[in-house]
Amino acid sequence: MSALEPRDADPGVAPDISAAVLSPDGGSVLDREHRALSIGIVSVVLLIAFEATAVGTAMPVAARELNGIPLYAFAFSAYFTTSLFAMVLSGQWSDRGGPLAPLAVGISAFAAGLLLSGTAGTMWLFIAGRAVQGLGGGLVIVALYVIVSRAYSEQLRPAIMAAFAASWVIPSVVGPLASGTITEHLGWRWVFVGIPVLVVPALALALPAIRRTASGPADPAAPLPPYDRRRIRLALGISAGAGLLQYAGQELRWLSLLPAVAGAALLVPAVLGLLPRGTYRAARGLPSVVLLRGIAAGSFIAAESFVPLMLVTQRGMSPTLAGLSLAVGGATWALGSWIQSRPWTEPYRERLVVIGMLLVAAAIGTAPTVLVEAVPVWVVAVAWGYGCLGMGMVIASTSVLLLKLSAPEEAGANSAALQISDGLSNVLLLAVGGAAFAALGGGAVGHAVTAGGAGHPVAFAAVFLPMAAVALAGAWVATRLRAAKAGV
């Protein structure tokens, strides 16, 4: 799953969207005022969900056929790298003229990137397609948050986040199955070139509703603020710096120190300028909300990106079964997000997020146990089920808290900061995980599939165990989400 991925909230045992959309005060995001808009933006999330689950299943086969296993992590992080710039642009674009234009442009770029990857003849061209897709994804995710902040009351926001997560349930099951079947019988390329067909109905549903309810600037009477060119330059710096660090991590040569140093020199001032003051030290309130989002998303996505590859290469599973091993996570993620939307959880939100991060850390730490032949592969499905339960509670709660702590005119900028933390953490932790994977022989793992699953299990353990430690640190950050009291 990728980090745009507003997998943000709803029920467990076969969640039903009617339960997800009730707000704590008895209102509904499906009432006459909100129905068209809710259906429209949930359709956009459905598109994102199908892409994430289908592409994740096809990715190991694509990387192997393009001789790109050593660049496997780069295929994921390229998406996040370019999305960082797009998030800042989308925040300013949405605050100035409303979220309609960035959403439309973003979905179009998202589809164009899929087509480029699906027709790629080399791994680097495939990665370029993922980068274009990331530009679209960054525009879309921030625009969605601005829509939620403008069109839904504070009481309804947990419910629409729950509806977002509920929309992941069916794609989580159908996506891997359909993608695996298409990959095995027609080829992985059809997965990428087929998904853009879903763009047309998503746009047809979403755009008219957004135009009626959430278009234009937040305050039409106020003069339009100019684009903040400094923030845009910082956004370019953060994307370029993250890309250089990722490249250095994949190459693992002494000369790689040069792009690593250059990347850090671009990245550090850009991060300090774009994230809330105090984020790096987990200051209470908004800074810790933003930091936790990055820790949770980065550790989980970096680990999850390697799960299908581990199951295909080390346990000899088909791409279909490897993808389906993660399918239960869609329902449990939705369950976790639905739990946080209940009114009785509000006084305990901080404690709920701590529990969620502990579940995430436990899931990531459990997954590599299947590298031992005696451990049944279904352990991964169980672990990812309770890990996604924790992520549902954490991701939805950070989204709700961010909007609660943001003035309407700051929703775009703060949403961009949240998503930058999310995307940047994905890039950096994928770079670290990918470097460890390559250094310990992971680049040869693609050839092990035909050798009966021999390979380099230590390379996979070097990805999962550090990510579990990062998630555990997030449990401490989760104790600092409430804003500091005045005078403290």
Tab-separated table of C-alpha atoms in Angstrom:
chain	number	residue	atom	x	y	z
A	1	MET	CA	0.000	0.000	0.000
A	2	SER	CA	1.242	3.389	-0.604
A	3	ALA	CA	1.141	6.408	1.388
A	4	LEU	CA	-1.548	8.443	-0.285
A	5	GLU	CA	-3.514	5.910	0.799
A	6	PRO	CA	-6.111	7.586	2.956
A	7	ARG	CA	-6.859	4.184	4.407
A	8	ASP	CA	-8.544	6.049	7.188
A	9	ALA	CA	-11.324	4.192	9.043
A	10	ASP	CA	-14.215	1.514	9.409
A	11	PRO	CA	-15.765	-1.697	10.809
A	12	GLY	CA	-14.542	-5.180	11.227
A	13	VAL	CA	-16.631	-8.163	10.464
A	14	ALA	CA	-17.623	-7.135	6.936
A	15	PRO	CA	-18.012	-3.436	7.586
A	16	ASP	CA	-20.976	-1.759	6.138
A	17	ILE	CA	-20.731	1.790	4.969
A	18	SER	CA	-24.048	2.834	6.469
A	19	ALA	CA	-22.589	2.233	9.920
A	20	ALA	CA	-19.377	3.984	8.987
A	21	VAL	CA	-20.974	7.225	7.976
A	22	LEU	CA	-22.945	8.038	11.105
A	23	SER	CA	-21.391	10.861	13.075
A	24	PRO	CA	-21.241	11.008	16.881
A	25	ASP	CA	-24.012	13.630	17.005
A	26	GLY	CA	-26.417	11.479	14.967
A	27	GLY	CA	-25.812	13.284	11.673
A	28	SER	CA	-24.703	11.466	8.558
A	29	VAL	CA	-22.311	12.072	5.702
A	30	LEU	CA	-25.015	10.543	3.488
A	31	ASP	CA	-27.696	13.100	4.317
A	32	ARG	CA	-29.115	15.256	1.520
A	33	GLU	CA	-26.500	17.961	1.993
A	34	HIS	CA	-23.476	15.653	1.854
A	35	ARG	CA	-24.584	12.573	-0.096
A	36	ALA	CA	-23.278	13.444	-3.567
A	37	LEU	CA	-19.994	14.798	-2.241
A	38	SER	CA	-19.409	11.799	0.027
A	39	ILE	CA	-20.059	9.301	-2.753
A	40	GLY	CA	-17.802	11.282	-5.085
A	41	ILE	CA	-14.746	11.517	-2.845
A	42	VAL	CA	-15.139	7.948	-1.594
A	43	SER	CA	-15.064	6.913	-5.268
A	44	VAL	CA	-11.693	8.646	-5.572
A	45	VAL	CA	-10.443	6.706	-2.561
A	46	LEU	CA	-11.735	3.487	-4.166
A	47	LEU	CA	-9.576	4.255	-7.197
A	48	ILE	CA	-6.555	4.766	-4.962
A	49	ALA	CA	-7.334	1.550	-3.093
A	50	PHE	CA	-7.581	-0.587	-6.211
A	51	GLU	CA	-4.308	0.861	-7.465
A	52	ALA	CA	-2.443	0.234	-4.224
A	53	THR	CA	-3.596	-3.350	-3.728
A	54	ALA	CA	-3.300	-4.352	-7.388
A	55	VAL	CA	0.092	-2.748	-8.040
A	56	GLY	CA	1.565	-4.130	-4.815
A	57	THR	CA	0.676	-7.644	-5.940
A	58	ALA	CA	2.142	-7.222	-9.449
A	59	MET	CA	5.301	-5.381	-8.352
A	60	PRO	CA	7.542	-8.418	-7.568
A	61	VAL	CA	6.885	-9.902	-11.008
A	62	ALA	CA	7.416	-6.553	-12.760
A	63	ALA	CA	10.720	-5.991	-10.962
A	64	ARG	CA	11.932	-9.502	-11.777
A	65	GLU	CA	11.024	-9.308	-15.485
A	66	LEU	CA	12.664	-5.874	-15.810
A	67	ASN	CA	15.810	-7.148	-14.011
A	68	GLY	CA	15.126	-4.586	-11.329
A	69	ILE	CA	15.085	-6.507	-8.028
A	70	PRO	CA	18.035	-4.438	-6.660
A	71	LEU	CA	15.917	-1.313	-7.351
A	72	TYR	CA	12.755	-2.800	-5.832
A	73	ALA	CA	12.507	-0.278	-2.971
A	74	PHE	CA	13.145	2.581	-5.426
A	75	ALA	CA	10.016	1.586	-7.366
A	76	PHE	CA	7.994	2.380	-4.245
A	77	SER	CA	9.924	5.394	-2.972
A	78	ALA	CA	9.907	7.176	-6.361
A	79	TYR	CA	6.171	7.608	-5.872
A	80	PHE	CA	6.646	9.205	-2.470
A	81	THR	CA	9.613	11.342	-3.562
A	82	THR	CA	7.714	13.279	-6.216
A	83	SER	CA	4.537	13.389	-4.158
A	84	LEU	CA	6.373	15.486	-1.552
A	85	PHE	CA	6.628	18.424	-3.950
A	86	ALA	CA	3.081	17.918	-5.204
A	87	MET	CA	1.719	18.005	-1.643
A	88	VAL	CA	3.091	21.484	-0.968
A	89	LEU	CA	1.872	22.719	-4.345
A	90	SER	CA	-1.568	21.206	-3.737
A	91	GLY	CA	-1.821	22.822	-0.302
A	92	GLN	CA	-1.209	26.306	-1.702
A	93	TRP	CA	-3.303	25.663	-4.803
A	94	SER	CA	-6.238	24.452	-2.680
A	95	ASP	CA	-6.013	27.333	-0.184
A	96	ARG	CA	-5.986	29.868	-3.034
A	97	GLY	CA	-8.592	28.527	-5.462
A	98	GLY	CA	-10.158	25.507	-3.829
A	99	PRO	CA	-9.417	21.791	-4.120
A	100	LEU	CA	-11.257	21.114	-7.388
A	101	ALA	CA	-8.416	21.860	-9.846
A	102	PRO	CA	-5.612	20.062	-7.966
A	103	LEU	CA	-7.848	17.027	-7.549
A	104	ALA	CA	-8.672	16.843	-11.278
A	105	VAL	CA	-5.073	17.390	-12.372
A	106	GLY	CA	-3.839	14.925	-9.764
A	107	ILE	CA	-6.119	12.089	-10.832
A	108	SER	CA	-5.109	12.644	-14.473
A	109	ALA	CA	-1.381	12.506	-13.623
A	110	PHE	CA	-2.026	9.438	-11.480
A	111	ALA	CA	-3.462	7.637	-14.522
A	112	ALA	CA	-0.679	8.851	-16.830
A	113	GLY	CA	1.971	7.460	-14.468
A	114	LEU	CA	0.284	4.061	-14.433
A	115	LEU	CA	0.308	3.977	-18.230
A	116	LEU	CA	3.997	4.923	-18.358
A	117	SER	CA	4.962	2.176	-15.898
A	118	GLY	CA	2.781	-0.369	-17.678
A	119	THR	CA	4.521	0.223	-20.998
A	120	ALA	CA	8.077	0.549	-19.598
A	121	GLY	CA	10.868	-1.511	-21.155
A	122	THR	CA	13.418	-0.928	-18.392
A	123	MET	CA	13.265	-0.681	-14.619
A	124	TRP	CA	14.309	2.981	-14.640
A	125	LEU	CA	11.483	3.875	-17.029
A	126	PHE	CA	9.128	1.918	-14.786
A	127	ILE	CA	10.378	3.998	-11.837
A	128	ALA	CA	9.835	7.189	-13.862
A	129	GLY	CA	6.194	6.176	-14.296
A	130	ARG	CA	5.901	5.701	-10.562
A	131	ALA	CA	7.341	9.203	-10.107
A	132	VAL	CA	4.690	10.718	-12.391
A	133	GLN	CA	2.058	8.795	-10.486
A	134	GLY	CA	3.432	10.259	-7.259
A	135	LEU	CA	2.952	13.800	-8.581
A	136	GLY	CA	-0.701	12.989	-9.114
A	137	GLY	CA	-1.063	11.257	-5.777
A	138	GLY	CA	0.411	14.201	-3.870
A	139	LEU	CA	-2.038	16.602	-5.488
A	140	VAL	CA	-4.990	14.323	-4.748
A	141	ILE	CA	-4.388	13.502	-1.091
A	142	VAL	CA	-4.021	17.108	0.090
A	143	ALA	CA	-7.024	18.188	-1.972
A	144	LEU	CA	-9.106	15.460	-0.287
A	145	TYR	CA	-8.160	16.733	3.163
A	146	VAL	CA	-9.077	20.290	2.215
A	147	ILE	CA	-12.460	19.056	0.948
A	148	VAL	CA	-13.094	17.298	4.260
A	149	SER	CA	-12.087	20.375	6.256
A	150	ARG	CA	-14.418	22.663	4.263
A	151	ALA	CA	-17.454	20.513	3.613
A	152	TYR	CA	-17.817	18.527	6.860
A	153	SER	CA	-18.284	19.707	10.424
A	154	GLU	CA	-15.860	18.644	13.128
A	155	GLN	CA	-18.449	16.098	14.322
A	156	LEU	CA	-18.738	14.522	10.858
A	157	ARG	CA	-15.031	14.295	10.071
A	158	PRO	CA	-14.336	11.045	11.971
A	159	ALA	CA	-17.257	9.485	10.086
A	160	ILE	CA	-16.018	10.480	6.618
A	161	MET	CA	-12.566	9.184	7.556
A	162	ALA	CA	-14.300	5.941	8.532
A	163	ALA	CA	-16.031	5.850	5.149
A	164	PHE	CA	-12.645	6.313	3.459
A	165	ALA	CA	-11.315	3.243	5.231
A	166	ALA	CA	-14.468	1.217	4.580
A	167	SER	CA	-13.890	1.800	0.876
A	168	TRP	CA	-10.615	-0.137	1.165
A	169	VAL	CA	-12.253	-3.385	2.247
A	170	ILE	CA	-13.467	-4.719	-1.124
A	171	PRO	CA	-10.318	-3.609	-3.043
A	172	SER	CA	-8.159	-5.287	-0.378
A	173	VAL	CA	-9.758	-8.619	-1.260
A	174	VAL	CA	-10.597	-8.174	-4.941
A	175	GLY	CA	-7.476	-6.191	-5.867
A	176	PRO	CA	-4.822	-8.840	-5.065
A	177	LEU	CA	-6.965	-11.639	-6.485
A	178	ALA	CA	-7.669	-9.793	-9.750
A	179	SER	CA	-4.103	-8.493	-10.030
A	180	GLY	CA	-2.569	-11.885	-9.317
A	181	THR	CA	-4.816	-13.613	-11.824
A	182	ILE	CA	-4.092	-11.012	-14.517
A	183	THR	CA	-0.356	-11.115	-13.753
A	184	GLU	CA	-0.202	-14.899	-14.008
A	185	HIS	CA	-2.338	-15.265	-17.159
A	186	LEU	CA	-1.917	-12.029	-19.119
A	187	GLY	CA	1.155	-10.368	-17.635
A	188	TRP	CA	1.846	-7.670	-15.072
A	189	ARG	CA	1.608	-4.854	-17.641
A	190	TRP	CA	-2.148	-5.295	-17.946
A	191	VAL	CA	-2.524	-4.479	-14.261
A	192	PHE	CA	-0.959	-1.056	-14.771
A	193	VAL	CA	-2.599	-0.133	-18.062
A	194	GLY	CA	-6.009	-1.403	-16.939
A	195	ILE	CA	-6.398	0.634	-13.745
A	196	PRO	CA	-6.661	4.038	-15.534
A	197	VAL	CA	-10.043	2.889	-16.864
A	198	LEU	CA	-11.317	3.481	-13.315
A	199	VAL	CA	-10.381	7.184	-13.527
A	200	VAL	CA	-13.383	8.185	-15.663
A	201	PRO	CA	-16.171	7.105	-13.260
A	202	ALA	CA	-14.260	8.506	-10.274
A	203	LEU	CA	-13.947	11.912	-11.928
A	204	ALA	CA	-17.555	11.845	-13.142
A	205	LEU	CA	-18.795	11.277	-9.581
A	206	ALA	CA	-16.419	13.507	-7.654
A	207	LEU	CA	-15.912	16.698	-9.647
A	208	PRO	CA	-19.527	17.955	-9.958
A	209	ALA	CA	-20.155	17.403	-6.251
A	210	ILE	CA	-16.935	19.193	-5.282
A	211	ARG	CA	-17.751	22.099	-7.611
A	212	ARG	CA	-21.091	22.578	-5.829
A	213	THR	CA	-19.914	22.236	-2.240
A	214	ALA	CA	-16.204	22.862	-1.770
A	215	SER	CA	-14.807	24.848	-4.687
A	216	GLY	CA	-13.284	28.311	-4.571
A	217	PRO	CA	-11.185	29.931	-1.822
A	218	ALA	CA	-12.097	29.418	1.833
A	219	ASP	CA	-13.050	33.106	2.151
A	220	PRO	CA	-14.297	34.432	-1.217
A	221	ALA	CA	-14.302	37.994	0.110
A	222	ALA	CA	-10.633	37.936	1.100
A	223	PRO	CA	-7.899	38.782	-1.417
A	224	LEU	CA	-6.149	35.729	-2.846
A	225	PRO	CA	-2.851	35.092	-1.051
A	226	PRO	CA	0.167	34.878	-3.362
A	227	TYR	CA	1.923	31.592	-3.867
A	228	ASP	CA	4.662	31.187	-1.279
A	229	ARG	CA	7.633	30.737	-3.592
A	230	ARG	CA	9.909	29.977	-0.665
A	231	ARG	CA	7.784	26.981	0.339
A	232	ILE	CA	7.697	25.783	-3.263
A	233	ARG	CA	11.511	26.002	-3.443
A	234	LEU	CA	11.722	24.081	-0.175
A	235	ALA	CA	9.354	21.490	-1.604
A	236	LEU	CA	11.615	21.036	-4.622
A	237	GLY	CA	14.532	20.724	-2.218
A	238	ILE	CA	12.818	18.085	-0.138
A	239	SER	CA	11.939	16.006	-3.206
A	240	ALA	CA	15.400	16.313	-4.748
A	241	GLY	CA	17.089	15.594	-1.429
A	242	ALA	CA	14.948	12.549	-0.753
A	243	GLY	CA	15.611	11.236	-4.262
A	244	LEU	CA	19.380	11.645	-3.892
A	245	LEU	CA	19.366	9.851	-0.541
A	246	GLN	CA	17.321	7.017	-2.001
A	247	TYR	CA	19.720	6.724	-4.960
A	248	ALA	CA	22.734	6.677	-2.648
A	249	GLY	CA	21.131	3.970	-0.537
A	250	GLN	CA	20.523	1.762	-3.566
A	251	GLU	CA	24.005	2.096	-5.081
A	252	LEU	CA	26.094	1.226	-1.991
A	253	ARG	CA	29.428	2.502	-3.330
A	254	TRP	CA	31.903	4.978	-1.893
A	255	LEU	CA	30.924	7.416	-4.625
A	256	SER	CA	27.389	7.211	-3.279
A	257	LEU	CA	28.508	9.406	-0.393
A	258	LEU	CA	28.392	12.389	-2.775
A	259	PRO	CA	24.657	12.166	-3.587
A	260	ALA	CA	24.006	11.231	0.050
A	261	VAL	CA	25.672	14.408	1.341
A	262	ALA	CA	24.012	16.535	-1.339
A	263	GLY	CA	20.641	14.992	-0.519
A	264	ALA	CA	21.029	15.679	3.197
A	265	ALA	CA	22.095	19.271	2.488
A	266	LEU	CA	18.885	19.831	0.511
A	267	LEU	CA	16.640	17.851	2.789
A	268	VAL	CA	17.399	19.171	6.270
A	269	PRO	CA	16.610	22.900	5.707
A	270	ALA	CA	13.574	21.966	3.601
A	271	VAL	CA	12.144	19.756	6.354
A	272	LEU	CA	12.744	22.415	8.997
A	273	GLY	CA	11.003	24.991	6.805
A	274	LEU	CA	7.974	22.928	5.797
A	275	LEU	CA	7.018	21.043	8.955
A	276	PRO	CA	5.633	22.690	12.111
A	277	ARG	CA	8.219	24.074	14.502
A	278	GLY	CA	9.187	21.420	17.033
A	279	THR	CA	8.283	18.414	14.876
A	280	TYR	CA	11.754	16.870	15.068
A	281	ARG	CA	11.679	16.958	18.901
A	282	ALA	CA	8.069	15.775	19.225
A	283	ALA	CA	6.734	19.009	20.739
A	284	ARG	CA	3.233	18.535	22.114
A	285	GLY	CA	0.210	19.093	19.904
A	286	LEU	CA	0.382	19.603	16.141
A	287	PRO	CA	4.154	18.876	15.809
A	288	SER	CA	3.748	15.452	17.429
A	289	VAL	CA	0.665	14.707	15.312
A	290	VAL	CA	2.703	15.402	12.174
A	291	LEU	CA	5.718	13.428	13.429
A	292	LEU	CA	3.636	10.418	14.447
A	293	ARG	CA	1.989	10.282	11.034
A	294	GLY	CA	5.418	9.918	9.453
A	295	ILE	CA	6.621	7.311	11.916
A	296	ALA	CA	3.500	5.182	11.568
A	297	ALA	CA	3.196	5.378	7.782
A	298	GLY	CA	6.909	5.083	7.052
A	299	SER	CA	7.608	2.063	9.228
A	300	PHE	CA	4.486	0.222	8.106
A	301	ILE	CA	4.784	0.942	4.365
A	302	ALA	CA	8.520	0.194	4.271
A	303	ALA	CA	7.826	-3.202	5.853
A	304	GLU	CA	4.690	-3.946	3.834
A	305	SER	CA	6.451	-3.218	0.539
A	306	PHE	CA	8.672	-6.257	1.119
A	307	VAL	CA	5.992	-8.694	2.296
A	308	PRO	CA	4.878	-9.938	-1.168
A	309	LEU	CA	8.506	-10.195	-2.323
A	310	MET	CA	9.393	-12.192	0.799
A	311	LEU	CA	6.507	-14.603	0.355
A	312	VAL	CA	7.124	-15.086	-3.381
A	313	THR	CA	10.895	-15.566	-3.162
A	314	GLN	CA	11.321	-17.243	0.229
A	315	ARG	CA	8.191	-19.379	0.549
A	316	GLY	CA	7.427	-19.981	-3.139
A	317	MET	CA	3.942	-18.471	-3.078
A	318	SER	CA	2.238	-17.233	-6.225
A	319	PRO	CA	1.747	-13.459	-6.620
A	320	THR	CA	-1.991	-13.978	-6.094
A	321	LEU	CA	-1.604	-15.769	-2.765
A	322	ALA	CA	1.122	-13.379	-1.634
A	323	GLY	CA	-1.192	-10.431	-2.285
A	324	LEU	CA	-4.149	-12.125	-0.624
A	325	SER	CA	-2.088	-12.689	2.519
A	326	LEU	CA	-2.483	-8.945	3.108
A	327	ALA	CA	-6.144	-8.801	2.131
A	328	VAL	CA	-7.532	-9.188	5.650
A	329	GLY	CA	-5.772	-5.927	6.492
A	330	GLY	CA	-8.366	-3.945	4.560
A	331	ALA	CA	-11.155	-5.031	6.884
A	332	THR	CA	-9.153	-4.661	10.105
A	333	TRP	CA	-7.800	-1.250	9.054
A	334	ALA	CA	-11.391	-0.205	8.517
A	335	LEU	CA	-12.353	-1.653	11.891
A	336	GLY	CA	-9.618	0.324	13.656
A	337	SER	CA	-10.697	3.506	11.947
A	338	TRP	CA	-14.348	2.863	12.766
A	339	ILE	CA	-13.438	2.391	16.438
A	340	GLN	CA	-11.812	5.833	16.592
A	341	SER	CA	-14.943	7.408	15.086
A	342	ARG	CA	-17.173	6.293	17.983
A	343	PRO	CA	-18.067	9.097	20.432
A	344	TRP	CA	-16.973	7.110	23.490
A	345	THR	CA	-13.380	6.950	22.187
A	346	GLU	CA	-12.810	10.713	22.031
A	347	PRO	CA	-11.608	11.112	25.659
A	348	TYR	CA	-9.257	8.163	25.121
A	349	ARG	CA	-7.932	9.065	21.671
A	350	GLU	CA	-4.301	9.423	22.806
A	351	ARG	CA	-4.405	6.051	24.586
A	352	LEU	CA	-6.052	4.472	21.539
A	353	VAL	CA	-3.225	5.703	19.309
A	354	VAL	CA	-0.590	4.315	21.693
A	355	ILE	CA	-2.272	0.896	21.522
A	356	GLY	CA	-2.419	1.211	17.748
A	357	MET	CA	1.325	1.841	17.467
A	358	LEU	CA	2.095	-1.129	19.723
A	359	LEU	CA	-0.010	-3.329	17.423
A	360	VAL	CA	1.866	-1.991	14.389
A	361	ALA	CA	5.258	-2.692	15.984
A	362	ALA	CA	4.189	-6.219	16.939
A	363	ALA	CA	2.919	-6.958	13.418
A	364	ILE	CA	6.107	-5.790	11.705
A	365	GLY	CA	8.234	-7.753	14.159
A	366	THR	CA	6.173	-10.915	13.655
A	367	ALA	CA	6.120	-10.946	9.822
A	368	PRO	CA	9.737	-12.130	9.260
A	369	THR	CA	9.167	-15.222	11.409
A	370	VAL	CA	7.889	-16.888	8.205
A	371	LEU	CA	11.487	-16.897	7.000
A	372	VAL	CA	11.727	-19.982	9.208
A	373	GLU	CA	10.300	-22.881	7.183
A	374	ALA	CA	8.554	-24.369	10.213
A	375	VAL	CA	6.413	-21.235	10.649
A	376	PRO	CA	3.189	-21.403	8.563
A	377	VAL	CA	2.730	-18.607	6.037
A	378	TRP	CA	-0.691	-17.705	7.424
A	379	VAL	CA	1.158	-16.067	10.329
A	380	VAL	CA	1.785	-13.100	8.019
A	381	ALA	CA	-1.940	-12.717	7.346
A	382	VAL	CA	-2.719	-12.760	11.072
A	383	ALA	CA	0.090	-10.341	11.903
A	384	TRP	CA	-0.913	-7.935	9.151
A	385	GLY	CA	-4.497	-8.147	10.309
A	386	TYR	CA	-3.746	-6.761	13.765
A	387	GLY	CA	-1.107	-4.397	12.369
A	388	CYS	CA	-3.713	-2.863	10.068
A	389	LEU	CA	-6.127	-2.631	13.002
A	390	GLY	CA	-3.554	-0.454	14.744
A	391	MET	CA	-2.897	1.595	11.613
A	392	GLY	CA	-6.614	2.256	11.202
A	393	MET	CA	-6.746	3.755	14.688
A	394	VAL	CA	-3.542	5.770	14.233
A	395	ILE	CA	-3.934	7.175	10.707
A	396	ALA	CA	-7.549	8.245	11.132
A	397	SER	CA	-6.831	9.803	14.531
A	398	THR	CA	-3.904	11.850	13.232
A	399	SER	CA	-6.106	13.098	10.384
A	400	VAL	CA	-8.886	14.105	12.786
A	401	LEU	CA	-6.462	15.779	15.200
A	402	LEU	CA	-4.748	17.718	12.419
A	403	LEU	CA	-8.017	19.231	11.183
A	404	LYS	CA	-9.083	19.937	14.762
A	405	LEU	CA	-5.866	21.885	15.378
A	406	SER	CA	-6.026	23.815	12.057
A	407	ALA	CA	-7.880	27.033	11.219
A	408	PRO	CA	-9.872	26.779	7.945
A	409	GLU	CA	-7.401	28.965	6.059
A	410	GLU	CA	-4.517	26.759	7.285
A	411	ALA	CA	-6.079	23.422	6.367
A	412	GLY	CA	-4.211	23.141	3.065
A	413	ALA	CA	-0.781	24.023	4.455
A	414	ASN	CA	-1.152	21.824	7.544
A	415	SER	CA	-2.569	18.928	5.529
A	416	ALA	CA	0.429	19.267	3.227
A	417	ALA	CA	2.747	19.124	6.270
A	418	LEU	CA	1.018	15.949	7.482
A	419	GLN	CA	1.364	14.313	4.079
A	420	ILE	CA	4.967	15.498	3.707
A	421	SER	CA	5.798	13.775	6.974
A	422	ASP	CA	4.000	10.686	5.706
A	423	GLY	CA	5.688	10.652	2.291
A	424	LEU	CA	9.156	11.717	3.461
A	425	SER	CA	9.209	9.023	6.108
A	426	ASN	CA	8.232	6.489	3.458
A	427	VAL	CA	11.115	7.598	1.242
A	428	LEU	CA	13.728	7.661	3.992
A	429	LEU	CA	12.725	4.394	5.630
A	430	LEU	CA	12.408	2.659	2.270
A	431	ALA	CA	15.905	3.979	1.479
A	432	VAL	CA	17.251	2.579	4.736
A	433	GLY	CA	15.425	-0.712	4.295
A	434	GLY	CA	16.391	-0.982	0.631
A	435	ALA	CA	20.050	-0.272	1.412
A	436	ALA	CA	20.110	-2.948	4.121
A	437	PHE	CA	18.317	-5.358	1.806
A	438	ALA	CA	20.808	-4.792	-1.029
A	439	ALA	CA	23.869	-4.867	1.270
A	440	LEU	CA	22.922	-8.291	2.647
A	441	GLY	CA	22.393	-9.929	-0.723
A	442	GLY	CA	18.797	-8.997	-1.427
A	443	GLY	CA	19.642	-8.125	-5.032
A	444	ALA	CA	20.186	-11.828	-5.737
A	445	VAL	CA	16.874	-12.811	-4.214
A	446	GLY	CA	14.994	-12.599	-7.512
A	447	HIS	CA	17.009	-15.506	-8.872
A	448	ALA	CA	16.077	-17.658	-5.895
A	449	VAL	CA	12.504	-18.142	-7.017
A	450	THR	CA	13.475	-20.758	-9.542
A	451	ALA	CA	15.937	-22.312	-7.120
A	452	GLY	CA	13.308	-23.536	-4.714
A	453	GLY	CA	13.238	-20.453	-2.526
A	454	ALA	CA	16.893	-20.470	-1.439
A	455	GLY	CA	17.835	-16.793	-1.150
A	456	HIS	CA	18.844	-14.411	1.595
A	457	PRO	CA	16.427	-14.397	4.529
A	458	VAL	CA	18.769	-12.164	6.548
A	459	ALA	CA	18.251	-9.405	3.955
A	460	PHE	CA	14.514	-9.445	4.689
A	461	ALA	CA	15.030	-9.529	8.467
A	462	ALA	CA	17.219	-6.421	8.093
A	463	VAL	CA	14.194	-4.598	6.675
A	464	PHE	CA	11.506	-5.720	9.118
A	465	LEU	CA	13.236	-5.604	12.509
A	466	PRO	CA	14.458	-1.963	12.331
A	467	MET	CA	10.999	-0.897	11.135
A	468	ALA	CA	9.467	-2.606	14.170
A	469	ALA	CA	11.802	-0.559	16.394
A	470	VAL	CA	10.751	2.672	14.634
A	471	ALA	CA	7.080	1.820	15.163
A	472	LEU	CA	7.783	1.161	18.838
A	473	ALA	CA	9.291	4.659	19.140
A	474	GLY	CA	6.038	5.953	17.662
A	475	ALA	CA	4.167	4.625	20.686
A	476	TRP	CA	6.050	7.160	22.819
A	477	VAL	CA	5.353	10.010	20.399
A	478	ALA	CA	1.665	9.064	20.624
A	479	THR	CA	1.663	10.121	24.280
A	480	ARG	CA	2.328	13.731	23.204
A	481	LEU	CA	-0.576	14.418	20.839
A	482	ARG	CA	-2.570	16.686	23.118
A	483	ALA	CA	-1.653	20.360	22.807
A	484	ALA	CA	0.355	21.791	25.698
A	485	LYS	CA	-1.690	23.812	28.182
A	486	ALA	CA	-1.182	27.559	28.195
A	487	GLY	CA	1.795	28.562	30.291
A	488	VAL	CA	3.316	25.070	30.223
